[in-house]
Amino acid sequence: MKYSPIQNYINGKFVAPSTLKTMDVISPLDGNLLSTVPMSAAKDIDDAVKSAKAAFAAWSKTPIKERVQVFFRYKTLLERDLKQLAELCSEENGKTYGESVAEIEKCIELTEFATSLPQLVTGEILEVSKGVECRTEHVPLGVVASIVPFNFPAMVPNWTIPNAIALGNCMIIKPSEKVPLCCGKLAELLKEAGLPDGVFNIVHGDVEIVEAICDHPGIEAVSFVGSTKVAKIVYHRATQNYKRALALGGAKNHLMVLPDAIPGMTAQNVAASMSGCAGQRCMAASAMIGVGNVDSIIDKICEEARKIIPGENLGAVISKESKDRIEQYISEAERDGAKILVDGRNTKVKGKENGTYVGPTVIDYVTPQMSVAKEEIFGPVISIMRTNTVDEALAIENANPYGNAASVFTQNGGMARYIIDRASAGMIGVNVGVPVPREPFSFGGWNESKFGVGDITGKSSIEFWTKLKKSTTKWNAEAGVNWMS
Ligand code: NAD
């Protein structure tokens, strides 16, 4: 085992959980055992809430300009330890080192945004009647929780950590049991940056811990990122317990390719979008709709896909179960009459025979009824459908229950605008395969890709992590109209 057994992190210290139950943490790159992760119990959540509650009293009263100083230092520490964090991220998730470097760079950008929060939460003040002022302030909620998935072990935690904490909350994070290592390193960096003990806590585990978070009366808000199935469970359970909740779910992102698209650029974007992070991105292109004759572009997409080599510029998928599930989707599409143009099944990487790799896969002549067209595959697979018109393409895109992202490849600005207006997704790309909004713009999908109001990052997250206090004041006894007293 490469690393010592993982522990929870409560009140500024790594501590043993209250149970002895653990799970193995296996590297998808080569199947090696990295560590074990504790399956904590509800009591551990209770301990974390106590620690966070105690820390909240002082942290929430610390002026925001002082709070963000921690994140200026944290940003520098992320830069200092970028290489180490990126290696850890690759080991536990299976993505390539280059993809992990990009992930840590994104953590730095997210932190940079948090340091700008004092400029964005100034509140409002107005003299509403002579001598009478109304004023609003963004007030922290208290103890908040963040439940995160396996596909971005460092970035998704950093969607929530810097903003929620800079805004004055104390946090408990529940990492994915599949990738629990990065969060421990983030805790060390936050401590080194000067974050007071108890403001940030980690409780590892699975379903029991998620349920304990949703049920605990001391937790005010729950943010969740993961599959739609679990997003629905978490959103329902947390709101039933009268908590504020924002639950981001899965995705099935459609790229619409028009005949006037620039072939080389389009092919590169499609191939990179479907295969980056082994297709395990909630913003990955998963379905492509060719409108009219785009055969030459499809040929180029296959050329690009063949340049993607597992174990070199393509990482592993998270587990054996995941590899089997992805390969079953491909086989089912083949049985149903689709044509496999590039086949990533039965991929082995020399010297890493226990790694879980799926090669890039391009499936053509997919119909909208096939499961590869409808369901989230979460692997390096693109399913190509064909239509005669843009409206038919939009009808397919609109019919899918998700709504994270959609993209169009065209040189026609009017057509691009037509699609932006009609695609049913929260994040739209024009000639961009992975249309992730960069800070300060916020990240969030629509439909079954997100439950709750507002977005998880950027300016929109301020509303989620704070509540508004409205005060009305009058200091001049002579002034104003006493209309309510
Ligand atoms: P997941 O839903 O299986 O797990 C997410 C978290 O929920 C984990 O911490 C896990 O321990 C916990 N969990 C799992 N099953 C649970 C249950 N039955 N009850 C309570 N908690 C449970 O997701 P994953 O496999 O880790 O991540 C991949 C999914 O996340 C994909 O669907 C992907 O699209 C989605 N995702 C979405 C976004 C977004 O922004 N919309 C971003 C990243 C990932």
Short mmCIF file of C-alpha atoms and ligand atoms in Angstrom, two decimals:
data_model
loop_
_atom_site.label_atom_id
_atom_site.label_comp_id
_atom_site.label_asym_id
_atom_site.label_seq_id
_atom_site.Cartn_x
_atom_site.Cartn_y
_atom_site.Cartn_z
CA MET A 1 0.00 0.00 0.00
CA LYS A 2 1.58 3.25 -1.15
CA TYR A 3 -0.01 5.65 1.38
CA SER A 4 -0.95 5.15 5.02
CA PRO A 5 -4.66 4.56 5.76
CA ILE A 6 -6.75 7.68 5.26
CA GLN A 7 -8.37 9.34 8.28
CA ASN A 8 -11.06 11.92 8.77
CA TYR A 9 -10.02 15.54 9.35
CA ILE A 10 -11.83 17.21 12.21
CA ASN A 11 -10.93 20.37 14.12
CA GLY A 12 -7.63 20.75 12.30
CA LYS A 13 -6.40 17.19 12.96
CA PHE A 14 -6.43 13.88 11.13
CA VAL A 15 -8.42 11.56 13.39
CA ALA A 16 -9.52 7.93 13.34
CA PRO A 17 -13.21 7.44 12.54
CA SER A 18 -15.57 5.73 14.96
CA THR A 19 -15.77 2.55 12.84
CA LEU A 20 -13.18 0.05 11.65
CA LYS A 21 -14.87 -0.47 8.28
CA THR A 22 -12.70 0.57 5.31
CA MET A 23 -12.63 0.34 1.52
CA ASP A 24 -9.58 -0.10 -0.68
CA VAL A 25 -8.46 2.84 -2.81
CA ILE A 26 -7.21 1.38 -6.08
CA SER A 27 -5.36 3.32 -8.78
CA PRO A 28 -7.18 2.92 -12.12
CA LEU A 29 -3.83 3.50 -13.86
CA ASP A 30 -2.37 0.13 -12.88
CA GLY A 31 -4.71 -1.52 -10.38
CA ASN A 32 -2.29 -0.96 -7.47
CA LEU A 33 -3.54 -0.47 -3.92
CA LEU A 34 -2.99 3.16 -2.90
CA SER A 35 -4.61 3.29 0.54
CA THR A 36 -7.77 2.48 2.47
CA VAL A 37 -10.59 4.91 3.13
CA PRO A 38 -12.74 4.76 6.27
CA MET A 39 -16.47 4.18 6.02
CA SER A 40 -17.35 6.57 8.82
CA ALA A 41 -20.58 6.57 10.81
CA ALA A 42 -23.16 9.24 11.73
CA LYS A 43 -21.25 9.90 14.98
CA ASP A 44 -18.30 11.18 12.93
CA ILE A 45 -20.57 13.70 11.22
CA ASP A 46 -21.77 14.76 14.62
CA ASP A 47 -18.17 15.35 15.76
CA ALA A 48 -17.45 17.34 12.60
CA VAL A 49 -20.57 19.48 13.07
CA LYS A 50 -19.54 20.23 16.68
CA SER A 51 -16.08 21.28 15.52
CA ALA A 52 -17.44 23.41 12.68
CA LYS A 53 -20.08 25.02 14.89
CA ALA A 54 -17.48 25.98 17.49
CA ALA A 55 -15.25 27.51 14.78
CA PHE A 56 -18.16 29.38 13.17
CA ALA A 57 -18.53 31.84 16.06
CA ALA A 58 -15.13 33.47 15.40
CA TRP A 59 -14.80 32.76 11.65
CA SER A 60 -18.16 34.33 10.74
CA LYS A 61 -17.22 37.45 12.72
CA THR A 62 -13.83 37.78 10.99
CA PRO A 63 -14.12 40.52 8.35
CA ILE A 64 -14.25 39.11 4.83
CA LYS A 65 -11.15 41.08 3.81
CA GLU A 66 -9.25 39.14 6.48
CA ARG A 67 -10.90 35.82 5.61
CA VAL A 68 -9.80 36.01 1.99
CA GLN A 69 -6.17 36.47 3.05
CA VAL A 70 -6.22 32.73 3.78
CA PHE A 71 -7.16 32.12 0.16
CA PHE A 72 -4.43 34.40 -1.23
CA ARG A 73 -2.00 32.16 0.67
CA TYR A 74 -3.84 28.95 -0.28
CA LYS A 75 -3.56 29.95 -3.97
CA THR A 76 0.22 30.33 -3.59
CA LEU A 77 0.42 26.95 -1.87
CA LEU A 78 -1.60 25.29 -4.65
CA GLU A 79 0.92 26.78 -7.10
CA ARG A 80 3.85 25.57 -4.98
CA ASP A 81 2.49 22.01 -4.69
CA LEU A 82 0.90 21.80 -8.14
CA LYS A 83 3.10 18.91 -9.28
CA GLN A 84 2.53 16.83 -6.14
CA LEU A 85 -1.24 17.44 -6.22
CA ALA A 86 -1.43 16.64 -9.93
CA GLU A 87 0.42 13.33 -9.39
CA LEU A 88 -1.96 12.40 -6.56
CA CYS A 89 -4.95 13.34 -8.70
CA SER A 90 -3.74 11.11 -11.58
CA GLU A 91 -2.96 8.21 -9.29
CA GLU A 92 -6.34 8.08 -7.64
CA ASN A 93 -8.53 9.11 -10.59
CA GLY A 94 -6.66 7.63 -13.55
CA LYS A 95 -6.52 10.80 -15.65
CA THR A 96 -3.31 11.78 -17.45
CA TYR A 97 -0.76 13.94 -15.68
CA GLY A 98 -1.46 16.80 -18.13
CA GLU A 99 -5.18 16.64 -17.35
CA SER A 100 -4.40 16.69 -13.64
CA VAL A 101 -2.18 19.75 -14.06
CA ALA A 102 -5.10 21.47 -15.84
CA GLU A 103 -7.36 20.43 -12.95
CA ILE A 104 -5.08 21.99 -10.33
CA GLU A 105 -4.75 25.13 -12.46
CA LYS A 106 -8.54 25.33 -12.40
CA CYS A 107 -8.42 25.04 -8.57
CA ILE A 108 -6.09 28.06 -8.61
CA GLU A 109 -8.51 30.02 -10.79
CA LEU A 110 -11.42 29.13 -8.49
CA THR A 111 -9.41 30.33 -5.49
CA GLU A 112 -8.48 33.52 -7.32
CA PHE A 113 -12.19 34.20 -7.74
CA ALA A 114 -12.80 33.68 -4.00
CA THR A 115 -10.20 36.35 -3.21
CA SER A 116 -12.33 38.82 -5.18
CA LEU A 117 -15.44 38.20 -3.08
CA PRO A 118 -15.01 41.32 -0.88
CA GLN A 119 -15.56 43.35 -4.06
CA LEU A 120 -18.75 41.44 -4.88
CA VAL A 121 -20.58 41.26 -1.56
CA THR A 122 -20.69 44.90 -0.59
CA GLY A 123 -24.45 44.90 -0.05
CA GLU A 124 -26.71 47.86 -0.77
CA ILE A 125 -27.81 50.95 1.08
CA LEU A 126 -30.45 53.55 0.21
CA GLU A 127 -32.17 56.40 1.99
CA VAL A 128 -35.73 55.18 1.48
CA SER A 129 -37.39 58.06 3.32
CA LYS A 130 -35.97 61.20 4.87
CA GLY A 131 -33.38 60.04 7.43
CA VAL A 132 -34.40 56.40 7.05
CA GLU A 133 -31.95 53.95 5.50
CA CYS A 134 -32.45 50.39 4.26
CA ARG A 135 -29.34 48.25 4.01
CA THR A 136 -28.63 44.67 2.95
CA GLU A 137 -25.76 42.45 4.06
CA HIS A 138 -24.71 38.95 2.94
CA VAL A 139 -24.51 36.88 6.11
CA PRO A 140 -22.93 33.38 6.26
CA LEU A 141 -25.27 30.43 6.80
CA GLY A 142 -23.33 28.45 9.45
CA VAL A 143 -22.15 24.87 9.00
CA VAL A 144 -22.47 23.75 5.38
CA ALA A 145 -21.69 20.46 3.64
CA SER A 146 -20.24 19.57 0.26
CA ILE A 147 -20.63 16.07 -1.22
CA VAL A 148 -18.44 15.46 -4.24
CA PRO A 149 -17.95 12.87 -7.04
CA PHE A 150 -14.93 10.90 -8.28
CA ASN A 151 -14.24 12.58 -11.60
CA PHE A 152 -12.46 15.73 -10.37
CA PRO A 153 -10.83 14.86 -7.01
CA ALA A 154 -9.44 18.40 -6.53
CA MET A 155 -11.49 20.73 -8.76
CA VAL A 156 -15.03 19.89 -7.66
CA PRO A 157 -14.08 20.24 -3.95
CA ASN A 158 -12.65 23.63 -4.91
CA TRP A 159 -15.92 24.61 -6.59
CA THR A 160 -17.24 24.90 -3.05
CA ILE A 161 -14.39 25.23 -0.50
CA PRO A 162 -12.99 28.72 -1.28
CA ASN A 163 -16.31 30.49 -1.89
CA ALA A 164 -18.28 28.93 0.96
CA ILE A 165 -15.47 29.48 3.48
CA ALA A 166 -14.45 32.96 2.30
CA LEU A 167 -18.10 33.94 2.68
CA GLY A 168 -17.87 33.01 6.37
CA ASN A 169 -19.24 29.46 6.53
CA CYS A 170 -17.61 26.42 8.12
CA MET A 171 -17.57 23.32 5.94
CA ILE A 172 -17.72 19.54 6.14
CA ILE A 173 -16.76 17.82 2.91
CA LYS A 174 -17.56 14.22 1.99
CA PRO A 175 -15.10 13.18 -0.73
CA SER A 176 -15.84 10.38 -3.15
CA GLU A 177 -14.75 7.11 -1.55
CA LYS A 178 -13.10 6.29 -4.90
CA VAL A 179 -10.76 9.33 -4.81
CA PRO A 180 -10.32 10.37 -1.17
CA LEU A 181 -6.63 11.38 -1.24
CA CYS A 182 -6.62 14.87 -2.78
CA CYS A 183 -8.99 16.32 -0.17
CA GLY A 184 -6.54 15.41 2.63
CA LYS A 185 -3.80 17.34 0.85
CA LEU A 186 -6.17 20.31 0.41
CA ALA A 187 -6.82 20.24 4.18
CA GLU A 188 -3.07 20.42 4.85
CA LEU A 189 -2.70 23.40 2.50
CA LEU A 190 -5.66 25.23 4.04
CA LYS A 191 -4.14 24.77 7.50
CA GLU A 192 -0.75 25.97 6.26
CA ALA A 193 -2.52 28.98 4.74
CA GLY A 194 -3.76 29.90 8.20
CA LEU A 195 -7.34 28.63 8.17
CA PRO A 196 -8.42 28.25 11.81
CA ASP A 197 -9.06 24.70 13.04
CA GLY A 198 -12.64 23.51 12.64
CA VAL A 199 -13.50 25.76 9.70
CA PHE A 200 -12.81 22.92 7.23
CA ASN A 201 -13.50 19.27 8.05
CA ILE A 202 -13.47 16.01 6.09
CA VAL A 203 -15.62 12.99 6.83
CA HIS A 204 -15.05 10.00 4.55
CA GLY A 205 -17.65 7.37 3.80
CA ASP A 206 -20.50 6.48 1.52
CA VAL A 207 -24.30 6.40 1.67
CA GLU A 208 -24.52 6.46 5.50
CA ILE A 209 -22.49 9.66 5.68
CA VAL A 210 -24.47 11.35 2.91
CA GLU A 211 -27.69 10.49 4.74
CA ALA A 212 -26.26 11.72 8.04
CA ILE A 213 -25.37 15.04 6.37
CA CYS A 214 -28.87 15.44 4.93
CA ASP A 215 -30.43 14.65 8.32
CA HIS A 216 -28.17 16.54 10.74
CA PRO A 217 -30.01 19.53 12.25
CA GLY A 218 -26.72 21.42 12.70
CA ILE A 219 -26.05 21.59 8.94
CA GLU A 220 -27.70 24.53 7.17
CA ALA A 221 -26.95 23.84 3.51
CA VAL A 222 -25.91 20.90 1.35
CA SER A 223 -24.23 21.11 -2.01
CA PHE A 224 -23.95 17.93 -4.02
CA VAL A 225 -22.23 17.04 -7.30
CA GLY A 226 -22.63 13.56 -8.78
CA SER A 227 -25.06 11.41 -10.74
CA THR A 228 -28.68 12.45 -11.29
CA LYS A 229 -29.94 9.40 -9.40
CA VAL A 230 -28.11 10.45 -6.23
CA ALA A 231 -28.65 14.20 -6.83
CA LYS A 232 -32.39 13.56 -6.62
CA ILE A 233 -32.03 11.54 -3.41
CA VAL A 234 -29.82 14.20 -1.77
CA TYR A 235 -31.91 17.18 -2.92
CA HIS A 236 -35.10 15.51 -1.71
CA ARG A 237 -33.71 14.40 1.65
CA ALA A 238 -31.91 17.66 2.45
CA THR A 239 -34.88 19.88 1.54
CA GLN A 240 -37.29 17.57 3.42
CA ASN A 241 -35.14 18.44 6.41
CA TYR A 242 -35.60 22.15 5.58
CA LYS A 243 -32.04 22.70 4.41
CA ARG A 244 -30.92 24.80 1.51
CA ALA A 245 -29.74 22.41 -1.23
CA LEU A 246 -28.10 22.58 -4.62
CA ALA A 247 -27.58 19.21 -6.32
CA LEU A 248 -25.78 18.92 -9.64
CA GLY A 249 -26.45 15.73 -11.55
CA GLY A 250 -25.34 13.81 -14.63
CA ALA A 251 -25.30 14.86 -18.25
CA LYS A 252 -25.75 13.84 -21.87
CA ASN A 253 -24.21 16.65 -23.88
CA HIS A 254 -25.02 17.05 -27.57
CA LEU A 255 -22.77 18.59 -30.20
CA MET A 256 -24.56 19.71 -33.36
CA VAL A 257 -22.24 19.76 -36.38
CA LEU A 258 -23.38 21.68 -39.44
CA PRO A 259 -21.94 21.14 -42.95
CA ASP A 260 -20.26 24.58 -42.93
CA ALA A 261 -18.22 23.78 -39.78
CA ILE A 262 -14.43 24.07 -40.17
CA PRO A 263 -13.52 20.36 -40.56
CA GLY A 264 -10.11 20.18 -38.85
CA MET A 265 -10.99 22.38 -35.90
CA THR A 266 -14.37 20.67 -35.43
CA ALA A 267 -12.85 17.18 -35.53
CA GLN A 268 -10.17 18.12 -32.99
CA ASN A 269 -12.77 19.64 -30.66
CA VAL A 270 -15.16 16.70 -30.90
CA ALA A 271 -12.40 14.14 -30.30
CA ALA A 272 -10.93 16.11 -27.39
CA SER A 273 -14.34 16.72 -25.82
CA MET A 274 -15.44 13.09 -25.92
CA SER A 275 -12.11 11.62 -24.77
CA GLY A 276 -10.66 14.20 -22.32
CA CYS A 277 -10.47 12.75 -18.80
CA ALA A 278 -11.44 9.43 -20.47
CA GLY A 279 -14.90 10.87 -21.17
CA GLN A 280 -15.55 11.18 -17.44
CA ARG A 281 -16.47 14.86 -17.50
CA CYS A 282 -19.98 16.09 -16.95
CA MET A 283 -19.22 18.50 -19.84
CA ALA A 284 -17.93 15.82 -22.23
CA ALA A 285 -19.50 15.52 -25.66
CA SER A 286 -21.37 12.26 -25.58
CA ALA A 287 -23.71 12.55 -28.57
CA MET A 288 -23.06 14.25 -31.88
CA ILE A 289 -25.77 15.18 -34.33
CA GLY A 290 -24.58 15.65 -37.91
CA VAL A 291 -27.00 17.96 -39.72
CA GLY A 292 -26.96 17.24 -43.47
CA ASN A 293 -23.86 15.76 -45.05
CA VAL A 294 -20.94 15.90 -42.62
CA ASP A 295 -19.25 12.65 -43.75
CA SER A 296 -15.89 14.29 -44.35
CA ILE A 297 -15.94 15.77 -40.83
CA ILE A 298 -16.80 12.35 -39.38
CA ASP A 299 -13.80 10.86 -41.24
CA LYS A 300 -11.60 13.50 -39.64
CA ILE A 301 -13.08 12.81 -36.18
CA CYS A 302 -12.07 9.14 -36.63
CA GLU A 303 -8.56 10.24 -37.69
CA GLU A 304 -8.28 12.38 -34.55
CA ALA A 305 -9.68 9.60 -32.35
CA ARG A 306 -7.06 7.15 -33.65
CA LYS A 307 -4.32 9.55 -32.51
CA ILE A 308 -5.53 9.15 -28.91
CA ILE A 309 -3.49 6.40 -27.30
CA PRO A 310 -4.58 4.82 -23.99
CA GLY A 311 -1.88 5.09 -21.36
CA GLU A 312 -0.26 7.99 -23.27
CA ASN A 313 -2.67 10.81 -24.02
CA LEU A 314 -5.75 8.97 -22.69
CA GLY A 315 -6.15 8.04 -19.02
CA ALA A 316 -8.00 5.15 -17.43
CA VAL A 317 -11.67 4.98 -16.44
CA ILE A 318 -12.32 4.83 -12.72
CA SER A 319 -12.88 1.08 -12.19
CA LYS A 320 -13.33 -2.37 -13.70
CA GLU A 321 -17.13 -2.01 -13.26
CA SER A 322 -17.04 1.23 -15.16
CA LYS A 323 -14.94 -0.27 -18.00
CA ASP A 324 -17.35 -3.24 -18.26
CA ARG A 325 -20.39 -0.93 -18.27
CA ILE A 326 -18.94 1.28 -21.04
CA GLU A 327 -18.01 -1.73 -23.18
CA GLN A 328 -21.51 -3.16 -22.74
CA TYR A 329 -22.99 0.08 -24.08
CA ILE A 330 -20.77 -0.18 -27.18
CA SER A 331 -21.68 -3.83 -27.76
CA GLU A 332 -25.38 -3.13 -27.33
CA ALA A 333 -25.24 -0.32 -29.91
CA GLU A 334 -23.47 -2.68 -32.34
CA ARG A 335 -26.14 -5.36 -31.80
CA ASP A 336 -28.84 -2.74 -32.43
CA GLY A 337 -27.37 -1.85 -35.84
CA ALA A 338 -25.01 1.06 -35.15
CA LYS A 339 -21.61 1.05 -36.85
CA ILE A 340 -18.46 1.12 -34.68
CA LEU A 341 -16.00 3.29 -36.64
CA VAL A 342 -13.32 3.37 -33.94
CA ASP A 343 -13.50 0.64 -31.31
CA GLY A 344 -12.02 1.12 -27.84
CA ARG A 345 -13.13 -2.20 -26.36
CA ASN A 346 -10.64 -4.73 -24.95
CA THR A 347 -7.92 -2.12 -24.57
CA LYS A 348 -4.82 -3.16 -22.60
CA VAL A 349 -1.84 -0.95 -21.82
CA LYS A 350 1.48 -2.76 -21.81
CA GLY A 351 3.00 -2.93 -18.35
CA LYS A 352 -0.29 -1.76 -16.80
CA GLU A 353 -2.40 -4.83 -17.48
CA ASN A 354 -4.49 -4.24 -14.34
CA GLY A 355 -5.31 -0.66 -15.36
CA THR A 356 -8.87 0.01 -16.49
CA TYR A 357 -8.57 1.54 -19.95
CA VAL A 358 -11.15 2.02 -22.68
CA GLY A 359 -9.89 3.33 -26.01
CA PRO A 360 -11.59 6.19 -27.88
CA THR A 361 -14.76 4.95 -29.54
CA VAL A 362 -16.72 6.50 -32.41
CA ILE A 363 -20.15 4.99 -33.10
CA ASP A 364 -22.02 6.06 -36.24
CA TYR A 365 -25.60 5.56 -37.42
CA VAL A 366 -26.94 5.69 -33.87
CA THR A 367 -30.70 6.26 -33.59
CA PRO A 368 -32.26 8.41 -30.86
CA GLN A 369 -33.93 5.29 -29.36
CA MET A 370 -30.64 3.47 -28.62
CA SER A 371 -29.34 3.57 -25.07
CA VAL A 372 -26.00 5.05 -26.25
CA ALA A 373 -28.03 8.01 -27.54
CA LYS A 374 -30.09 8.48 -24.40
CA GLU A 375 -28.01 7.51 -21.38
CA GLU A 376 -24.90 8.92 -19.76
CA ILE A 377 -22.05 6.53 -20.66
CA PHE A 378 -19.22 8.37 -18.85
CA GLY A 379 -16.47 6.96 -21.04
CA PRO A 380 -14.51 8.06 -24.16
CA VAL A 381 -17.38 7.30 -26.52
CA ILE A 382 -19.20 9.50 -29.04
CA SER A 383 -22.52 8.38 -30.53
CA ILE A 384 -23.27 9.99 -33.88
CA MET A 385 -26.84 10.57 -35.06
CA ARG A 386 -27.81 12.22 -38.33
CA THR A 387 -30.64 14.58 -39.23
CA ASN A 388 -31.62 16.62 -42.27
CA THR A 389 -32.45 19.83 -40.44
CA VAL A 390 -31.35 21.87 -37.43
CA ASP A 391 -34.88 21.64 -36.00
CA GLU A 392 -34.72 17.84 -36.02
CA ALA A 393 -31.34 18.04 -34.27
CA LEU A 394 -32.77 20.42 -31.68
CA ALA A 395 -35.74 18.10 -31.13
CA ILE A 396 -33.32 15.29 -30.23
CA GLU A 397 -31.30 17.58 -27.94
CA ASN A 398 -34.44 18.96 -26.29
CA ALA A 399 -35.89 15.48 -25.68
CA ASN A 400 -32.98 14.33 -23.51
CA PRO A 401 -33.79 14.71 -19.82
CA TYR A 402 -30.43 16.24 -18.92
CA GLY A 403 -29.37 19.81 -19.69
CA ASN A 404 -25.78 20.44 -18.72
CA ALA A 405 -24.18 21.50 -22.01
CA ALA A 406 -24.78 21.63 -25.76
CA SER A 407 -22.57 22.90 -28.57
CA VAL A 408 -22.87 23.87 -32.20
CA PHE A 409 -20.12 23.86 -34.82
CA THR A 410 -20.86 26.24 -37.68
CA GLN A 411 -19.58 29.39 -39.37
CA ASN A 412 -23.10 30.85 -39.56
CA GLY A 413 -23.65 33.32 -36.71
CA GLY A 414 -27.40 33.50 -37.25
CA MET A 415 -27.70 29.72 -37.06
CA ALA A 416 -25.53 29.64 -33.93
CA ARG A 417 -27.84 32.19 -32.28
CA TYR A 418 -30.89 30.14 -33.35
CA ILE A 419 -29.41 27.11 -31.57
CA ILE A 420 -28.29 29.04 -28.47
CA ASP A 421 -31.91 30.23 -28.12
CA ARG A 422 -33.45 26.78 -28.51
CA ALA A 423 -31.03 24.25 -26.95
CA SER A 424 -32.30 23.11 -23.55
CA ALA A 425 -29.04 23.27 -21.61
CA GLY A 426 -27.49 25.63 -19.09
CA MET A 427 -24.11 25.96 -20.83
CA ILE A 428 -23.84 26.36 -24.60
CA GLY A 429 -20.77 26.32 -26.83
CA VAL A 430 -20.30 27.76 -30.29
CA ASN A 431 -17.29 26.08 -31.91
CA VAL A 432 -16.26 25.06 -28.38
CA GLY A 433 -16.41 21.39 -27.44
CA VAL A 434 -16.34 21.81 -23.65
CA PRO A 435 -18.20 25.06 -22.92
CA VAL A 436 -17.28 25.41 -19.24
CA PRO A 437 -17.86 29.04 -18.21
CA ARG A 438 -14.71 30.47 -16.64
CA GLU A 439 -14.78 32.57 -13.47
CA PRO A 440 -16.52 34.91 -12.70
CA PHE A 441 -19.24 33.25 -14.80
CA SER A 442 -21.05 30.54 -12.94
CA PHE A 443 -21.25 26.80 -13.61
CA GLY A 444 -24.56 24.96 -13.66
CA GLY A 445 -26.85 23.01 -15.93
CA TRP A 446 -30.60 22.77 -16.37
CA ASN A 447 -33.29 20.10 -16.21
CA GLU A 448 -32.10 16.83 -14.59
CA SER A 449 -28.52 18.10 -14.52
CA LYS A 450 -29.26 20.41 -11.59
CA PHE A 451 -31.78 20.60 -8.76
CA GLY A 452 -32.06 23.81 -6.78
CA VAL A 453 -31.79 27.52 -7.50
CA GLY A 454 -28.61 29.28 -8.64
CA ASP A 455 -25.26 27.88 -9.71
CA ILE A 456 -22.40 26.32 -7.79
CA THR A 457 -19.52 28.62 -8.77
CA GLY A 458 -18.93 32.24 -9.72
CA LYS A 459 -21.11 35.15 -8.72
CA SER A 460 -24.23 32.98 -8.55
CA SER A 461 -22.74 30.94 -5.68
CA ILE A 462 -22.86 34.01 -3.40
CA GLU A 463 -26.63 33.68 -3.13
CA PHE A 464 -26.33 30.00 -2.22
CA TRP A 465 -23.67 30.38 0.47
CA THR A 466 -25.16 33.44 2.20
CA LYS A 467 -28.47 34.80 3.43
CA LEU A 468 -29.51 38.43 3.18
CA LYS A 469 -30.00 40.54 6.27
CA LYS A 470 -32.13 43.65 5.65
CA SER A 471 -31.93 46.45 8.20
CA THR A 472 -33.92 49.68 8.31
CA THR A 473 -32.45 52.43 10.50
CA LYS A 474 -33.39 55.92 11.59
CA TRP A 475 -31.08 57.97 13.81
CA ASN A 476 -32.71 61.35 13.52
CA ALA A 477 -35.84 61.42 15.71
CA GLU A 478 -37.28 64.32 13.71
CA ALA A 479 -36.78 62.70 10.32
CA GLY A 480 -38.89 60.48 8.15
CA VAL A 481 -42.42 59.26 8.28
CA ASN A 482 -43.33 56.74 10.97
CA TRP A 483 -45.32 54.69 8.51
CA MET A 484 -44.81 51.41 10.31
CA SER A 485 -44.43 52.33 13.94
P1 NAD B 1 -22.26 9.37 -7.64
O1 NAD B 1 -23.59 10.01 -7.71
O2 NAD B 1 -22.20 7.88 -7.70
O3 NAD B 1 -21.51 9.78 -6.28
C1 NAD B 1 -21.41 11.11 -5.87
C2 NAD B 1 -21.34 11.16 -4.35
O4 NAD B 1 -22.54 10.59 -3.79
C3 NAD B 1 -20.17 10.36 -3.79
O5 NAD B 1 -19.57 11.09 -2.76
C4 NAD B 1 -20.82 9.07 -3.28
O6 NAD B 1 -20.17 8.54 -2.16
C5 NAD B 1 -22.24 9.50 -2.92
N1 NAD B 1 -23.25 8.46 -3.17
C6 NAD B 1 -23.22 7.48 -4.11
N2 NAD B 1 -24.36 6.75 -4.07
C7 NAD B 1 -25.13 7.27 -3.09
C8 NAD B 1 -26.43 6.97 -2.58
N3 NAD B 1 -27.15 5.96 -3.05
N4 NAD B 1 -26.91 7.73 -1.59
C9 NAD B 1 -26.19 8.76 -1.08
N5 NAD B 1 -24.95 9.09 -1.53
C10 NAD B 1 -24.42 8.36 -2.51
O7 NAD B 1 -21.36 10.04 -8.78
P2 NAD B 1 -19.89 9.64 -9.24
O8 NAD B 1 -19.96 8.32 -9.94
O9 NAD B 1 -18.95 9.81 -8.13
O10 NAD B 1 -19.59 10.81 -10.30
C11 NAD B 1 -19.98 10.75 -11.64
C12 NAD B 1 -21.28 11.47 -11.85
O11 NAD B 1 -21.18 12.83 -11.42
C13 NAD B 1 -21.67 11.57 -13.34
O12 NAD B 1 -23.04 11.34 -13.45
C14 NAD B 1 -21.33 13.00 -13.70
O13 NAD B 1 -22.06 13.52 -14.79
C15 NAD B 1 -21.66 13.70 -12.44
N6 NAD B 1 -21.02 15.00 -12.34
C16 NAD B 1 -21.79 16.09 -12.55
C17 NAD B 1 -21.23 17.35 -12.53
C18 NAD B 1 -22.06 18.56 -12.79
O14 NAD B 1 -21.53 19.65 -12.68
N7 NAD B 1 -23.32 18.45 -13.13
C19 NAD B 1 -19.86 17.49 -12.26
C20 NAD B 1 -19.10 16.36 -12.03
C21 NAD B 1 -19.69 15.10 -12.07
#
